[in-house]
Short mmCIF file of N, CA and C in Angstrom, two decimals:
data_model
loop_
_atom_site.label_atom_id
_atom_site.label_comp_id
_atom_site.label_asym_id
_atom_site.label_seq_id
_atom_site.Cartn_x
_atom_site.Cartn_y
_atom_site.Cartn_z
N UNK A 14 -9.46 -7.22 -6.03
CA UNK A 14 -9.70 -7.32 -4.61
C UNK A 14 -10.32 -8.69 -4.35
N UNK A 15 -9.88 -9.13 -3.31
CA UNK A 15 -10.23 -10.50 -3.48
C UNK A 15 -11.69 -10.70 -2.34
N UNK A 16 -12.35 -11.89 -2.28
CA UNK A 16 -13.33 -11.79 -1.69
C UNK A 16 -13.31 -11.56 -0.27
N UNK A 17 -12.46 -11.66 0.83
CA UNK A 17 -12.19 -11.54 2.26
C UNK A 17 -12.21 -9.89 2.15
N UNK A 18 -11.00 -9.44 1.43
CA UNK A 18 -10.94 -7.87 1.20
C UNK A 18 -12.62 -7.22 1.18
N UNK A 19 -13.01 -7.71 0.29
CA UNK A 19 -14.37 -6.72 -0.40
C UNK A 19 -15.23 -6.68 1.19
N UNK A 20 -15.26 -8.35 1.89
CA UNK A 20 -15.99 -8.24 3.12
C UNK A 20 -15.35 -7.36 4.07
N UNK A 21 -14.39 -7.61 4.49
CA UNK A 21 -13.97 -6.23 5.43
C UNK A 21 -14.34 -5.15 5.46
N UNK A 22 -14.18 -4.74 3.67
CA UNK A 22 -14.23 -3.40 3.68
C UNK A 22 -16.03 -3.48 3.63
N UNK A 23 -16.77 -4.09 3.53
CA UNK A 23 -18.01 -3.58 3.56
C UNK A 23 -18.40 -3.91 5.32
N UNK A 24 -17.31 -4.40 5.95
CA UNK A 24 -18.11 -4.70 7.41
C UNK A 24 -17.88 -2.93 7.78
N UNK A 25 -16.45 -2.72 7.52
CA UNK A 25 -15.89 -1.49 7.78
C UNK A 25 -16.70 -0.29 7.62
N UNK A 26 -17.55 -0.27 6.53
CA UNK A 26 -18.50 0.80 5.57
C UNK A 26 -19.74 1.19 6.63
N UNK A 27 -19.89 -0.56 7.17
CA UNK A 27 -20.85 -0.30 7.78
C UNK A 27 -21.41 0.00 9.23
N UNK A 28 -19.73 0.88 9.95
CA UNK A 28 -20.11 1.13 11.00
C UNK A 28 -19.86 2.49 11.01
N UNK A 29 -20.08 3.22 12.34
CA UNK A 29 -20.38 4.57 12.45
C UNK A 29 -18.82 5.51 12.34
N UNK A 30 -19.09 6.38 11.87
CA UNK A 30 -17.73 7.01 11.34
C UNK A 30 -16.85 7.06 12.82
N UNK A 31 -17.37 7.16 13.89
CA UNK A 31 -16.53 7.10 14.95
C UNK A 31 -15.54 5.90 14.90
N UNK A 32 -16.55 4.84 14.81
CA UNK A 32 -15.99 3.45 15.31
C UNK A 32 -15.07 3.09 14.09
N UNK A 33 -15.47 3.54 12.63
CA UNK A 33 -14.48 3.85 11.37
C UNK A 33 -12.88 3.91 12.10
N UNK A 34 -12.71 5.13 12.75
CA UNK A 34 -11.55 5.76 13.42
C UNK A 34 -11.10 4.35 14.10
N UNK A 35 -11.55 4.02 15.61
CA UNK A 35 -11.23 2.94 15.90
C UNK A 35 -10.79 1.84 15.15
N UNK A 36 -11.56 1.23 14.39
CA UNK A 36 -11.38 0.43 13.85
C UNK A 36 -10.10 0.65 13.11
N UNK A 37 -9.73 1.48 12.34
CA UNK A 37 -8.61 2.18 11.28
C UNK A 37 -7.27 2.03 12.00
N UNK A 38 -7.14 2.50 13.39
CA UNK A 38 -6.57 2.51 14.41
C UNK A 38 -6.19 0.85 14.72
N UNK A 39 -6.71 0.73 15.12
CA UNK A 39 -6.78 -1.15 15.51
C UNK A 39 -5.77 -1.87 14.66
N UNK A 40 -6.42 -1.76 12.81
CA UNK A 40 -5.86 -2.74 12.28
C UNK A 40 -4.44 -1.70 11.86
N UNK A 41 -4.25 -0.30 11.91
CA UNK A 41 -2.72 0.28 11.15
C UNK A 41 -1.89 -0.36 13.03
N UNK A 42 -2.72 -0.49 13.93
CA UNK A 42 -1.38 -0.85 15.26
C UNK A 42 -1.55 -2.66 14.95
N UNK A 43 -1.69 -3.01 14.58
CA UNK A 43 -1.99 -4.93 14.05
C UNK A 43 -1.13 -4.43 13.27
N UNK A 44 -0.79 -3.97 11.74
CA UNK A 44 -0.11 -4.49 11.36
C UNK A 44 1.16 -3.88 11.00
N UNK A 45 1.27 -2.64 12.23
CA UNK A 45 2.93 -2.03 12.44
C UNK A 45 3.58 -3.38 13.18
N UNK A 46 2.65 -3.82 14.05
CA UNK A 46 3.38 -5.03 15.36
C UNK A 46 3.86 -6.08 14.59
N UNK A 47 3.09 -6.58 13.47
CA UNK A 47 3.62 -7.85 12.68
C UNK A 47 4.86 -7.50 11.75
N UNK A 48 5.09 -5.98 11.22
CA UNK A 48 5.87 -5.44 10.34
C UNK A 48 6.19 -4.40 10.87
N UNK A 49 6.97 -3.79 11.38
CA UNK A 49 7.46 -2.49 12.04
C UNK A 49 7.79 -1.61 11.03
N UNK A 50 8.34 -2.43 9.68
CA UNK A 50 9.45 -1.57 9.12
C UNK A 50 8.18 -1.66 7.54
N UNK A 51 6.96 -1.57 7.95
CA UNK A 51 5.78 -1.23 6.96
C UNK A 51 5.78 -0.38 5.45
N UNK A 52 6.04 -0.38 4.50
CA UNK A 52 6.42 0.48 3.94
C UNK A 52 5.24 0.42 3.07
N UNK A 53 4.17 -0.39 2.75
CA UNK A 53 2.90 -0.12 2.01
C UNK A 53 3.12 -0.13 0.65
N UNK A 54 4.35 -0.97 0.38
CA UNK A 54 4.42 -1.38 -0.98
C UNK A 54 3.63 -3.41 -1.46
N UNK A 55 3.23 -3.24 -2.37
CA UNK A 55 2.77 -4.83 -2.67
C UNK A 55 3.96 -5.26 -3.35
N UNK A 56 3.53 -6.67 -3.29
CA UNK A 56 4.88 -6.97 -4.02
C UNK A 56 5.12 -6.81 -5.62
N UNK A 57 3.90 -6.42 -6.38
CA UNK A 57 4.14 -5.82 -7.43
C UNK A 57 4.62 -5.04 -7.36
N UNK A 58 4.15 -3.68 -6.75
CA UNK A 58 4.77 -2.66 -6.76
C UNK A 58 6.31 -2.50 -6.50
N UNK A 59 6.68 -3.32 -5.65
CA UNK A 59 7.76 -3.42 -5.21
C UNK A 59 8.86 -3.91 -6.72
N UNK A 60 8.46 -4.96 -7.50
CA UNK A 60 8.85 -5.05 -8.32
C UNK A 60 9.25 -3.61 -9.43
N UNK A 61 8.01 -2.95 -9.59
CA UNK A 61 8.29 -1.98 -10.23
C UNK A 61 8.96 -1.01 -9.88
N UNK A 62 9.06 -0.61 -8.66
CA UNK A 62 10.05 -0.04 -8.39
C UNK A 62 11.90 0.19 -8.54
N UNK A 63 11.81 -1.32 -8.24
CA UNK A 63 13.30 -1.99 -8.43
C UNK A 63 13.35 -1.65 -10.23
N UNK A 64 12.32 -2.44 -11.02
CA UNK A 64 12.90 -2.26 -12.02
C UNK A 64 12.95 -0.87 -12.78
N UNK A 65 12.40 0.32 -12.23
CA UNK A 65 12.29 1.45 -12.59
C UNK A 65 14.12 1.98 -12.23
N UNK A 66 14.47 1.23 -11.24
CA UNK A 66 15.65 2.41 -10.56
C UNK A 66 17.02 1.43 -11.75
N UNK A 67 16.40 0.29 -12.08
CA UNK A 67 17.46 -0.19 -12.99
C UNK A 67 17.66 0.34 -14.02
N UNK A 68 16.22 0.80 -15.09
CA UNK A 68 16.36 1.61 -15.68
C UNK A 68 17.22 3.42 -15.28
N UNK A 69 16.98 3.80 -14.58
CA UNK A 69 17.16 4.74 -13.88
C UNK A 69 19.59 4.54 -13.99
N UNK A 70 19.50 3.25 -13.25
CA UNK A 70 21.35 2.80 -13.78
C UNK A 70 21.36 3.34 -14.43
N UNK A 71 20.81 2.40 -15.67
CA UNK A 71 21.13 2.00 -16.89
C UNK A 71 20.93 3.56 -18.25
N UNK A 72 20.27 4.40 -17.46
CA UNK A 72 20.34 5.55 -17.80
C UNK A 72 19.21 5.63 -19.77
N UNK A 73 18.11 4.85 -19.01
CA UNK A 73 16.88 4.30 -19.68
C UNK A 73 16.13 5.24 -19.24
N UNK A 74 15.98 6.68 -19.40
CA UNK A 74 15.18 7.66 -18.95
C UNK A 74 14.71 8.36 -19.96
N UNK A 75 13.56 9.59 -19.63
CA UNK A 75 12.60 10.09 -20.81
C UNK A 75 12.92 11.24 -20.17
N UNK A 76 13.40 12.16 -21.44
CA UNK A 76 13.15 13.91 -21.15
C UNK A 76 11.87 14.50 -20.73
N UNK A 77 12.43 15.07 -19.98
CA UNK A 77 10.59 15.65 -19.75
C UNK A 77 10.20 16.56 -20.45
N UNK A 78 10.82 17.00 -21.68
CA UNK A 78 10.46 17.49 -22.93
C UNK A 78 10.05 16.95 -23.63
N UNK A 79 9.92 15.58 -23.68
CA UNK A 79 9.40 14.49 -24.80
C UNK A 79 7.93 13.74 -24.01
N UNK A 80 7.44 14.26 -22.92
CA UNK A 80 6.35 13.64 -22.15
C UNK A 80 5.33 14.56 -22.53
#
């Protein structure tokens, strides 16, 4: 988490669970408007994904008898 993150979230911590709500509110309508099509993947993740479904082609899968 990088240092801007950690401050947010402690400005965030430190207001009243009401204004929590608000606030929560605020920034998920900020950043549907910049991204509509939001899907809450990082771009790591995003990576792993893709390369999971290649495996997934490629028919690179684990029994779930062997897990």
């Amino acid at each position: 988490m990088t240092a801007q993150e950690q401050e947010i979230l402690t400005m965030y911590n430190t207001l009243p669970e009401a204004e929590q709500s608000l606030a929560y509110e605020l920034l998920r309508r900020l950043v549907l408007a910049w991204d509509p099509d939001f899907t809450k993947l990082t771009p790591a993740e995003y990576a792993r994904l893709k390369e999971s479904e290649r495996d997934l082609e490629e028919g690179h899968t684990v029994k779930m008898d062997d897990i």
